[in-house]
């Protein structure tokens, strides 16, 4: 037995698998995702391919038989929402408030729109309703802010609603009442009445799905949970069946958007937690590797074919965002904060006729037809085409995996695509290719700048991590632009960093309670809330087999100055909450506020408000450290390949630039820029004035040779 | 002193001398006089390649967005936060706007004026230095109303003033006789918050304590003022840093060249749109009501838009004299006029509408409600006149675009947004015995209008501020001691039309675990939010209190009332601008937010769409039959035979109730060449308007062809089931609803409100060689009221 930890990350195009054995040996594979059969074929094909890679080192026939843990991230729930291929649902809500979802706080047009489109009122699209109007049924009941029942639940009206749903043949029922998270009695009674009625449908209650203030967001989460519920449950059952058939008996852990995993049973009840979990794996991988990376403050950047995603880790913990947006709907389930713009290798360059500028994105050539140089019929120039023309990408490399794998890039097709655009712009073709890269790199830097500077952070206090297929190509540029002192590139794991992160994610259960407290603060009251939240987390983790020793808690308070609309999450360390702990947390809030927004923004007279309390309970899982090579030091001269002409400056000439084969570079070797390091499926670009060093894990660290102001 | 040329604000021949903010509002001519002590960075006339330009343009735009996020994070004024009642602007050294953010759009009418005023009046003494920030909220220089405070930071590169960064944001309270500074009892500026002309609040990067103390003394909530000041400084500093970073990377010449190219591009695109529109004049007229507490008057507001070659001229002639507190500062009115360009005509400029301003000229008549002279009360303009002005701008601009043969321009036509703000403000004490003021802004949930191609949408926000956000019920119930009975869309609220408007909504609430009084509310009787080309108007805002109801008994008996009529008790209508009223424990307040108007004649709406509206509870069966002429049979299916008969009968009834007052004159030979259209409803052939449906000639297009239509006069309540007798609120029985039909086929071409002694508004004229009428329509013609209507002026 090799005690394998296996992780599978199912994305829209590729399914990635990473297997780590107990010695820390890592095997990886990519297979084509198979949405046609609910992603199942791709799931197991990726395992088989990674197992084959592991077997070269003498692994068992059946990796699953030798696995102690299988962790899984999947885009399945996200896809159901994006394609609106989910369940037909009925919604029971508080009478008089049937319009909550439809009215969407007046924001239905805005949510989820790229900022570029915010002013497009006449042409803006409202999303498809989550629930048909006729299937939103208000019933008499009312609970108030304190959880007191103002009007009793009219059970006959609930029964009648259930009958309407039965006739309409709904697949699932969502129930959202005002203030249900302050007193869930009415929602729980609705579940009983559904059960009593004998109607066998998926049920989703708002106080369970998203127990937080704000009925629009809570009902939205509840409806989405019901919409994705039945198919997600079926998917998990399907995969579990196949795992059993393959003799896998260990835990099956599913990645959630909060950066932790949980059991299929929990996900079946709260599949909404899977939505947005896709980019989270990479962020958790960074959080697990902060020591290796060399900083507790990390900018995690993932660039693939269609998007560029950024998440932040501050003091070792990924930042949490309170809201999720999907298909123009927004709801409040805390998730690891990952912001994304449409900027990837497939982003299409075009002439913006209105502004007379070279635009890159947001349109993408996607996986099909893909960039022109893939030769699958794409004719519009993309970032990847530009990268090929300016010399960043090896024209002789083979690209892709699975189906359509191993194809050669077609430089002529890339040139023709960019040339057509260049003619319209009246500029030389190569200069436009370089311009495409400059424009996309500017967008990337702007997004990172927004995330950092907008929150009051200084880029110089961070290390960036670049992963995804296109990440290592452009990291040098945003580091330079923003003054980020170094970039960490996880070598051959870069294209599968998310899958790797999933394998190391702990089980996580998060609980939050709305408070709205003003000074003077009652430490006992806060202690009681924290205690209750911890108990909830502990009990859920105990159900999953974690004893107290394997459980750890993170407590925090969301705080702001009274009247503000934006909170800061402040840690509340230690289980004991007394007057001193409260004083400390207030001081830390003030200090954080000062650090981020400057002394000038603070006033001694302003009152601090505690908005809510949160507890994250973690069940710690077994992780295998990656095997290390010996640090050989020295240079990388032996692995130098033929130089490539790289156009570094769009007003300059291409310069012959040293190229190295990453696979052959020994641990500890350093390379001075300008240089290119070719890796499977990607290239690391090192600019003049930068230096890159390979470490004993096979990862790379990019530095500026001279410290910058 | 040195003179610098700038694009003029006024049309040729309009003399801006004396328009210096002392009595008349500040306007600029074609040059600014600036003290030589200030050196300006005037360069930036290089070619910028499309790649560098994209990088600089994107970075500036992104800086404006991030600047806005900083305000959202740090500000405390609830109105700022929820309704995004703020704006950020980057302007050139001479105050030409480069980028506005996606926030409250009509702020674009005055940030340039403030910059130019400072350049003209502060460049010598006290001087404009690096590290300064000026604060200003003077409505006669430039602001929407005094609570909208501008924080203006000059950005220096070396010794030269390179550009400006501005935050404008609504403040919680700046004094005046009413808490919150919407002073509805004010009848002059001395009961209003004191206007603050530009002064330095920050010198050398530090807040000037003296001036901050002086500023704080204006407010009932000085802490909020100080916090919001700091949020503005943080925002301005952010954008300043980005701009200096760009200069460092690309050089000042390149960055400035890109800035100028952004403005130039906006101008070119706007000019290109204008070139596809024939020259002409378009007008709108709306009645305001109740100018101050206790007043029962009505007040005429008019907007005239002329397109002349490659520029537009906005006028307000025909508008009544300034009065009470319903006045709109000129700068605000200017911003309202151009709002539809940024969000409807040219959203692809992403807020870079400085070039649009170059082509928009203003010729205001001073002493009027929309161009008051110094001394008028203006502080509540943010809730009364400014929304009205945006709504009217949408109307005249929509009419102008419908004159284009290029139907792609029609895609920017959206029937006007609500013509007034809608709210209740409650105050009292919570269960914790803390005083509160609660501005209930459910109206932000909003409604957007219909277009020539689709219906309007309820719950779709607000055109004037694309990112404004409505509240959750739970959020208000947590903050204030109230309990909502309902919040929902109103049946039959959407303005009827071939494309119907978006629905409006209603809420009801009762005091719950605390003491509550209704501090102020909005109530109107006269339709103001018009439809277009025969579409009916959107609804109005209304507030009513059901007193001493049996709510407690109903709750105890397990009943959730769905309307005031289900509560025993006395219904007490409220009126606009009235003093606060206490609420008893069993009192219930209901208020409505506005819908939007329809586009086109409701009889032309596809019957299947009406049936779907009935099934979707947007339209009642009664309204379907009475206004749309659609008869539904079993299962709400269209009865085609009955529908055809009903529609025919309605057309006959229309002509029976209407009268044709005069026959059109012959078209003057010189105008024979004019061809064009007014949307799909009216074709212009040989200088003559013709009904597009029946081809009947309606009258010369250079005059006012509406005079020759069949005109029906009706009580205002005919505007829709949610309208009643405005006599409840105003003493003016001249106010009537007028419907204008094609005398041939009875197609409805206009639904409007006028006084019986008004002239027929000439709202669509195309220019031929004949001189166009100016000043509230052709003076020599018929009054809109029919001779027998019997209404007299009071």
PDB file of C-alpha atoms in Angstrom, chain B residues 525-613:
ATOM      1  CA  UNK B 525     -51.335  63.692  -7.874  1.00  0.00           C
ATOM      2  CA  UNK B 526     -50.317  64.763 -11.361  1.00  0.00           C
ATOM      3  CA  UNK B 527     -48.746  62.297 -13.821  1.00  0.00           C
ATOM      4  CA  UNK B 528     -45.125  63.247 -14.494  1.00  0.00           C
ATOM      5  CA  UNK B 529     -43.350  60.156 -15.751  1.00  0.00           C
ATOM      6  CA  UNK B 530     -44.475  60.118 -19.365  1.00  0.00           C
ATOM      7  CA  UNK B 531     -44.601  57.417 -21.963  1.00  0.00           C
ATOM      8  CA  UNK B 532     -43.667  58.047 -25.578  1.00  0.00           C
ATOM      9  CA  UNK B 533     -45.629  58.114 -28.817  1.00  0.00           C
ATOM     10  CA  UNK B 534     -48.984  57.226 -27.323  1.00  0.00           C
ATOM     11  CA  UNK B 535     -47.730  55.208 -24.373  1.00  0.00           C
ATOM     12  CA  UNK B 536     -49.449  55.976 -21.071  1.00  0.00           C
ATOM     13  CA  UNK B 537     -47.526  57.538 -18.179  1.00  0.00           C
ATOM     14  CA  UNK B 538     -45.938  55.669 -15.339  1.00  0.00           C
ATOM     15  CA  UNK B 539     -47.538  55.861 -11.919  1.00  0.00           C
ATOM     16  CA  UNK B 540     -46.923  58.332  -9.156  1.00  0.00           C
ATOM     17  CA  UNK B 541     -45.697  58.037  -5.603  1.00  0.00           C
ATOM     18  CA  UNK B 542     -48.345  57.971  -2.926  1.00  0.00           C
ATOM     19  CA  UNK B 543     -48.248  57.654   0.859  1.00  0.00           C
ATOM     20  CA  UNK B 544     -51.311  56.821   2.972  1.00  0.00           C
ATOM     21  CA  UNK B 545     -51.721  55.938   6.604  1.00  0.00           C
ATOM     22  CA  UNK B 546     -54.365  53.508   7.842  1.00  0.00           C
ATOM     23  CA  UNK B 547     -54.994  54.744  11.370  1.00  0.00           C
ATOM     24  CA  UNK B 548     -56.028  52.658  14.371  1.00  0.00           C
ATOM     25  CA  UNK B 549     -56.394  49.452  12.431  1.00  0.00           C
ATOM     26  CA  UNK B 550     -57.185  46.020  13.782  1.00  0.00           C
ATOM     27  CA  UNK B 551     -53.734  44.816  12.792  1.00  0.00           C
ATOM     28  CA  UNK B 552     -52.951  43.267  16.169  1.00  0.00           C
ATOM     29  CA  UNK B 553     -56.170  41.253  16.073  1.00  0.00           C
ATOM     30  CA  UNK B 554     -55.501  40.152  12.515  1.00  0.00           C
ATOM     31  CA  UNK B 555     -51.960  39.035  13.371  1.00  0.00           C
ATOM     32  CA  UNK B 556     -53.272  37.160  16.394  1.00  0.00           C
ATOM     33  CA  UNK B 557     -55.895  35.516  14.225  1.00  0.00           C
ATOM     34  CA  UNK B 558     -53.227  34.400  11.768  1.00  0.00           C
ATOM     35  CA  UNK B 559     -54.009  36.854   9.024  1.00  0.00           C
ATOM     36  CA  UNK B 560     -51.458  38.789   6.947  1.00  0.00           C
ATOM     37  CA  UNK B 561     -53.270  41.735   5.325  1.00  0.00           C
ATOM     38  CA  UNK B 562     -52.358  42.281   1.682  1.00  0.00           C
ATOM     39  CA  UNK B 563     -53.680  45.823   1.317  1.00  0.00           C
ATOM     40  CA  UNK B 564     -54.929  48.767   3.345  1.00  0.00           C
ATOM     41  CA  UNK B 565     -58.486  47.869   2.339  1.00  0.00           C
ATOM     42  CA  UNK B 566     -58.161  44.663   4.332  1.00  0.00           C
ATOM     43  CA  UNK B 567     -57.540  46.590   7.545  1.00  0.00           C
ATOM     44  CA  UNK B 568     -60.351  48.081   9.530  1.00  0.00           C
ATOM     45  CA  UNK B 569     -59.437  51.691  10.266  1.00  0.00           C
ATOM     46  CA  UNK B 570     -59.474  55.105   8.782  1.00  0.00           C
ATOM     47  CA  UNK B 571     -57.383  55.835   5.707  1.00  0.00           C
ATOM     48  CA  UNK B 572     -55.600  59.143   5.995  1.00  0.00           C
ATOM     49  CA  UNK B 573     -54.082  60.405   2.750  1.00  0.00           C
ATOM     50  CA  UNK B 574     -50.762  62.179   3.171  1.00  0.00           C
ATOM     51  CA  UNK B 575     -49.518  65.150   1.229  1.00  0.00           C
ATOM     52  CA  UNK B 576     -46.102  66.133   0.013  1.00  0.00           C
ATOM     53  CA  UNK B 577     -43.851  68.389   2.111  1.00  0.00           C
ATOM     54  CA  UNK B 578     -46.063  68.218   5.185  1.00  0.00           C
ATOM     55  CA  UNK B 579     -44.785  68.259   8.800  1.00  0.00           C
ATOM     56  CA  UNK B 580     -44.021  64.973  10.589  1.00  0.00           C
ATOM     57  CA  UNK B 581     -46.856  62.856  11.918  1.00  0.00           C
ATOM     58  CA  UNK B 582     -46.781  60.344  14.779  1.00  0.00           C
ATOM     59  CA  UNK B 583     -47.628  56.722  14.062  1.00  0.00           C
ATOM     60  CA  UNK B 584     -49.670  54.685  16.514  1.00  0.00           C
ATOM     61  CA  UNK B 585     -48.863  51.058  17.276  1.00  0.00           C
ATOM     62  CA  UNK B 586     -51.640  49.794  14.999  1.00  0.00           C
ATOM     63  CA  UNK B 587     -51.173  52.350  12.242  1.00  0.00           C
ATOM     64  CA  UNK B 588     -50.030  51.105   8.875  1.00  0.00           C
ATOM     65  CA  UNK B 589     -48.251  53.233   6.285  1.00  0.00           C
ATOM     66  CA  UNK B 590     -48.398  52.303   2.627  1.00  0.00           C
ATOM     67  CA  UNK B 591     -46.330  53.995  -0.055  1.00  0.00           C
ATOM     68  CA  UNK B 592     -45.701  53.452  -3.725  1.00  0.00           C
ATOM     69  CA  UNK B 593     -42.754  53.793  -5.959  1.00  0.00           C
ATOM     70  CA  UNK B 594     -43.245  54.812  -9.578  1.00  0.00           C
ATOM     71  CA  UNK B 595     -43.529  52.664 -12.619  1.00  0.00           C
ATOM     72  CA  UNK B 596     -42.402  53.757 -16.074  1.00  0.00           C
ATOM     73  CA  UNK B 597     -44.461  54.723 -19.094  1.00  0.00           C
ATOM     74  CA  UNK B 598     -45.392  52.795 -22.200  1.00  0.00           C
ATOM     75  CA  UNK B 599     -44.174  53.154 -25.757  1.00  0.00           C
ATOM     76  CA  UNK B 600     -46.741  53.415 -28.551  1.00  0.00           C
ATOM     77  CA  UNK B 601     -50.499  52.962 -28.650  1.00  0.00           C
ATOM     78  CA  UNK B 602     -51.714  50.174 -26.317  1.00  0.00           C
ATOM     79  CA  UNK B 603     -54.162  49.081 -29.015  1.00  0.00           C
ATOM     80  CA  UNK B 604     -51.155  48.012 -31.075  1.00  0.00           C
ATOM     81  CA  UNK B 605     -49.869  45.646 -28.390  1.00  0.00           C
ATOM     82  CA  UNK B 606     -49.900  42.038 -29.475  1.00  0.00           C
ATOM     83  CA  UNK B 607     -52.877  40.462 -27.707  1.00  0.00           C
ATOM     84  CA  UNK B 608     -50.811  37.460 -26.657  1.00  0.00           C
ATOM     85  CA  UNK B 609     -48.483  39.754 -24.735  1.00  0.00           C
ATOM     86  CA  UNK B 610     -51.436  41.273 -22.913  1.00  0.00           C
ATOM     87  CA  UNK B 611     -52.664  37.796 -22.021  1.00  0.00           C
ATOM     88  CA  UNK B 612     -49.220  36.988 -20.646  1.00  0.00           C
ATOM     89  CA  UNK B 613     -49.300  40.227 -18.625  1.00  0.00           C
TER      90      UNK B 613
END
